[in-house]
CSV table of C-alpha atoms in Angstrom, one decimal:
chain,number,residue,atom,x,y,z
A,121,MET,CA,-9.9,24.2,1.6
A,122,GLY,CA,-8.7,22.0,4.5
A,123,ARG,CA,-6.0,19.5,4.5
A,124,ASN,CA,-8.4,16.7,3.7
A,125,SER,CA,-10.2,18.5,0.9
A,126,HIS,CA,-8.4,16.4,-1.7
A,127,ILE,CA,-9.9,13.1,-0.4
A,128,LEU,CA,-12.8,11.9,-2.5
A,129,ARG,CA,-16.0,11.8,-0.7
A,130,ILE,CA,-16.9,8.2,-1.5
A,131,GLU,CA,-20.5,7.4,-2.2
A,132,LYS,CA,-22.7,6.9,0.8
A,133,GLN,CA,-22.4,3.1,0.9
A,134,HIS,CA,-18.7,3.6,1.5
A,135,SER,CA,-18.9,6.3,4.1
A,136,ILE,CA,-17.7,3.9,6.9
A,137,TYR,CA,-14.5,3.3,4.9
A,138,TYR,CA,-14.1,7.0,4.1
A,139,SER,CA,-14.4,7.8,7.8
A,140,TYR,CA,-11.7,5.3,8.6
A,141,PHE,CA,-9.4,6.5,5.9
A,142,LYS,CA,-9.9,10.1,7.0
A,143,ARG,CA,-9.3,9.4,10.7
A,144,PHE,CA,-6.4,6.9,10.5
A,145,HIS,CA,-4.8,7.3,7.1
A,146,ARG,CA,-5.4,11.0,6.3
A,147,ASN,CA,-2.1,11.1,4.3
A,148,ASP,CA,-3.1,8.4,1.9
A,149,THR,CA,-4.7,9.7,-1.3
A,150,ILE,CA,-8.1,8.8,-2.7
A,151,TYR,CA,-9.0,10.8,-5.8
A,152,ARG,CA,-10.6,11.0,-9.1
A,153,PRO,CA,-7.8,12.1,-11.6
A,154,HIS,CA,-10.2,14.1,-13.7
A,155,GLU,CA,-11.2,16.4,-10.8
A,156,LYS,CA,-9.3,19.7,-10.6
A,157,THR,CA,-9.7,19.9,-6.8
A,158,MET,CA,-7.1,17.2,-6.2
A,159,SER,CA,-4.2,19.6,-6.4
A,160,GLN,CA,-1.6,18.8,-3.8
A,161,THR,CA,1.3,20.5,-5.4
A,162,SER,CA,1.7,24.0,-6.7
A,163,ASP,CA,1.7,22.8,-10.3
A,164,GLY,CA,-1.6,21.0,-9.9
A,165,ASP,CA,-0.4,17.5,-10.9
A,166,GLY,CA,-1.8,15.9,-7.8
A,167,LEU,CA,0.7,13.5,-6.3
A,168,LEU,CA,4.1,14.7,-5.2
A,169,ILE,CA,5.5,11.4,-6.4
A,170,PRO,CA,3.5,10.6,-9.6
A,171,ILE,CA,2.3,7.0,-10.3
A,172,SER,CA,4.9,5.2,-12.5
A,173,LYS,CA,5.6,1.8,-14.0
A,174,HIS,CA,7.7,1.1,-10.9
A,175,ASP,CA,4.6,1.2,-8.6
A,176,ASN,CA,2.6,-1.8,-7.7
A,177,ILE,CA,-0.7,-1.2,-9.4
A,178,GLN,CA,-3.9,-3.2,-9.2
A,179,GLY,CA,-6.7,-2.2,-11.7
A,180,THR,CA,-6.4,0.2,-14.5
A,181,ILE,CA,-4.8,3.6,-14.3
A,182,ASP,CA,-7.7,5.1,-16.2
A,183,ALA,CA,-10.2,4.0,-13.4
A,184,GLN,CA,-12.5,6.7,-12.2
A,185,THR,CA,-11.1,6.3,-8.7
A,186,ILE,CA,-7.5,5.9,-7.7
A,187,LEU,CA,-6.2,5.1,-4.3
A,188,VAL,CA,-2.5,5.5,-3.5
A,189,LYS,CA,-1.7,3.8,-0.2
A,190,TYR,CA,1.5,4.0,1.8
A,191,GLY,CA,1.7,1.0,4.0
A,192,ASP,CA,3.7,-1.1,6.5
A,193,TYR,CA,3.0,-4.9,6.5
A,194,GLN,CA,3.4,-5.1,10.3
A,195,CYS,CA,1.1,-2.1,11.0
A,196,LEU,CA,-2.3,-3.4,12.4
A,197,SER,CA,-4.3,-0.4,11.1
A,198,CYS,CA,-2.7,-0.9,7.7
A,199,GLY,CA,-4.0,-4.5,7.8
A,200,GLU,CA,-7.5,-3.3,8.6
A,201,VAL,CA,-7.4,-0.8,5.7
A,202,HIS,CA,-6.1,-3.6,3.5
A,203,ARG,CA,-9.3,-5.6,4.2
A,204,MET,CA,-11.5,-2.6,3.6
A,205,ILE,CA,-9.8,-1.9,0.3
A,206,GLN,CA,-10.5,-5.5,-0.8
A,207,GLU,CA,-14.2,-4.9,0.1
A,208,ILE,CA,-14.3,-1.6,-1.8
A,209,GLN,CA,-12.7,-3.3,-4.8
A,210,GLN,CA,-15.6,-5.7,-5.0
A,211,GLN,CA,-18.0,-2.8,-5.3
A,212,ILE,CA,-16.4,-0.2,-7.4
A,213,GLN,CA,-13.8,0.0,-10.2
A,214,LEU,CA,-10.6,1.2,-8.4
A,215,CYS,CA,-7.0,1.7,-9.4
A,216,PHE,CA,-5.1,0.8,-6.3
A,217,VAL,CA,-1.4,1.7,-5.9
A,218,PHE,CA,0.6,0.3,-2.9
A,219,ARG,CA,3.8,2.0,-1.9
A,220,TYR,CA,6.1,0.7,0.9
A,221,PHE,CA,6.4,2.8,4.1
A,222,PRO,CA,7.9,0.5,6.7
A,223,ARG,CA,8.2,2.2,10.1
A,224,ILE,CA,11.1,0.2,11.2
A,225,HIS,CA,11.6,2.1,14.5
A,226,ILE,CA,8.4,0.3,15.8
A,227,HIS,CA,7.9,-2.5,13.3
A,228,PHE,CA,11.1,-4.4,13.2
A,229,GLN,CA,10.0,-6.9,10.5
A,230,ALA,CA,8.3,-4.4,8.2
A,231,GLN,CA,11.4,-3.8,6.1
A,232,LYS,CA,12.1,-7.4,5.4
A,233,ALA,CA,8.4,-8.0,4.6
A,234,ALA,CA,8.6,-5.1,2.1
A,235,GLU,CA,11.7,-6.7,0.6
A,236,ALA,CA,9.9,-10.1,0.3
A,237,ALA,CA,7.0,-8.4,-1.5
A,238,GLU,CA,9.4,-6.7,-3.9
A,239,ALA,CA,11.1,-10.0,-4.5
A,240,ALA,CA,7.7,-11.6,-5.3
A,241,ALA,CA,7.0,-8.6,-7.6
A,242,ALA,CA,10.2,-9.5,-9.5
A,243,GLN,CA,8.5,-12.8,-10.3
A,244,ASN,CA,5.1,-11.2,-11.1
A,245,LYS,CA,3.5,-12.3,-7.8
A,246,PHE,CA,3.5,-9.1,-5.8
A,247,TRP,CA,-0.3,-9.1,-5.0
A,248,GLN,CA,-0.2,-12.7,-3.9
A,249,MET,CA,2.6,-12.0,-1.5
A,250,HIS,CA,1.1,-8.6,-0.5
A,251,ASN,CA,-2.2,-10.4,0.6
A,252,LEU,CA,-0.3,-13.1,2.5
A,253,LEU,CA,1.8,-10.6,4.4
A,254,PHE,CA,-1.3,-8.7,5.5
A,255,LYS,CA,-3.1,-11.9,6.3
A,256,ASN,CA,-0.2,-13.0,8.5
A,257,GLN,CA,1.0,-9.8,10.1
A,258,TYR,CA,2.1,-11.5,13.3
A,259,ALA,CA,4.3,-14.0,11.4
A,260,LEU,CA,6.8,-12.0,9.3
A,261,ASN,CA,10.2,-13.4,10.3
A,262,ASN,CA,12.5,-14.9,7.7
A,263,GLY,CA,11.2,-18.5,8.0
A,264,HIS,CA,7.6,-17.4,7.5
A,265,LEU,CA,8.6,-15.2,4.5
A,266,LEU,CA,10.2,-18.3,3.0
A,267,GLU,CA,7.0,-20.3,3.6
A,268,TYR,CA,4.9,-17.6,1.9
A,269,ALA,CA,7.3,-17.6,-1.1
A,270,ASN,CA,6.9,-21.4,-1.3
A,271,GLU,CA,3.1,-21.1,-0.9
A,272,ILE,CA,2.8,-18.8,-4.0
A,273,GLN,CA,5.3,-21.0,-5.9
A,274,LEU,CA,8.1,-18.5,-6.3
A,275,ASP,CA,11.5,-19.6,-7.5
A,276,ILE,CA,13.0,-20.0,-4.0
A,277,ASN,CA,16.6,-19.6,-5.0
A,278,ARG,CA,15.8,-16.3,-6.9
A,279,PHE,CA,13.6,-15.2,-3.9
A,280,LEU,CA,16.4,-15.8,-1.4
A,281,GLN,CA,18.9,-14.1,-3.7
A,282,ASP,CA,16.7,-11.0,-4.1
A,283,ILE,CA,16.0,-10.6,-0.4
A,284,SER,CA,19.5,-11.4,0.9
A,285,GLY,CA,21.3,-9.1,-1.4
A,286,SER,CA,22.2,-5.5,-0.8
A,287,PRO,CA,19.6,-3.0,0.5
A,288,VAL,CA,16.5,-3.0,-1.5
A,289,ALA,CA,16.6,-1.3,-4.8
A,290,PHE,CA,13.0,-0.2,-4.8
A,291,CYS,CA,11.8,3.2,-3.6
A,292,LEU,CA,11.4,3.5,0.1
A,293,CYS,CA,10.8,6.9,1.6
A,294,PRO,CA,14.0,8.0,3.4
A,295,MET,CA,11.6,9.6,6.0
A,296,ALA,CA,10.4,6.1,6.9
A,297,GLN,CA,13.3,5.6,9.3
A,298,GLY,CA,11.7,7.8,12.0
A,299,SER,CA,8.5,9.4,10.6
A,300,THR,CA,5.0,8.6,11.5
A,301,THR,CA,3.4,10.3,8.5
A,302,SER,CA,3.2,9.1,4.9
A,303,PRO,CA,5.5,10.6,2.3
A,304,GLY,CA,4.6,12.3,-0.9
A,305,ILE,CA,1.5,14.2,0.2
A,306,GLY,CA,1.7,18.0,0.3
């Protein structure tokens, strides 16, 4: 079996999306949890880093199809994939898990954008911030992040405290500092 054998061959109407995922995001994971062919680790559990309550999850974990996406809010191809995922979600039941993977060596505002998303998550508005960050990939400086927080009606004092504190407490892959491939995929 090849490296991409674990990627679900999405139904024919989604073949364009599948081709894009396979070409540009081959380390992201699309799978059906009940299929045995998804083994990426020697113990057969699938993901190297299992989905947990700390992940940002959209949809139900018991969905027939699960997509785990490692992304960078400043990455243009991640933005294209974001729009495709939104289209796919309109057509099939999908559990979507987003994990941060800011490539700060080429995207200087990606880390702060991930921190803003996590600060929004602390106020139960992760997905609203997530969508705004991808919609406004060219405007991710501190002033814009504050505008987005205000737009989705976050408690601004709490938001500022959360993003100006110590380094983020959420899970970022240590490889993100210089890597160009996604973590967690064997």
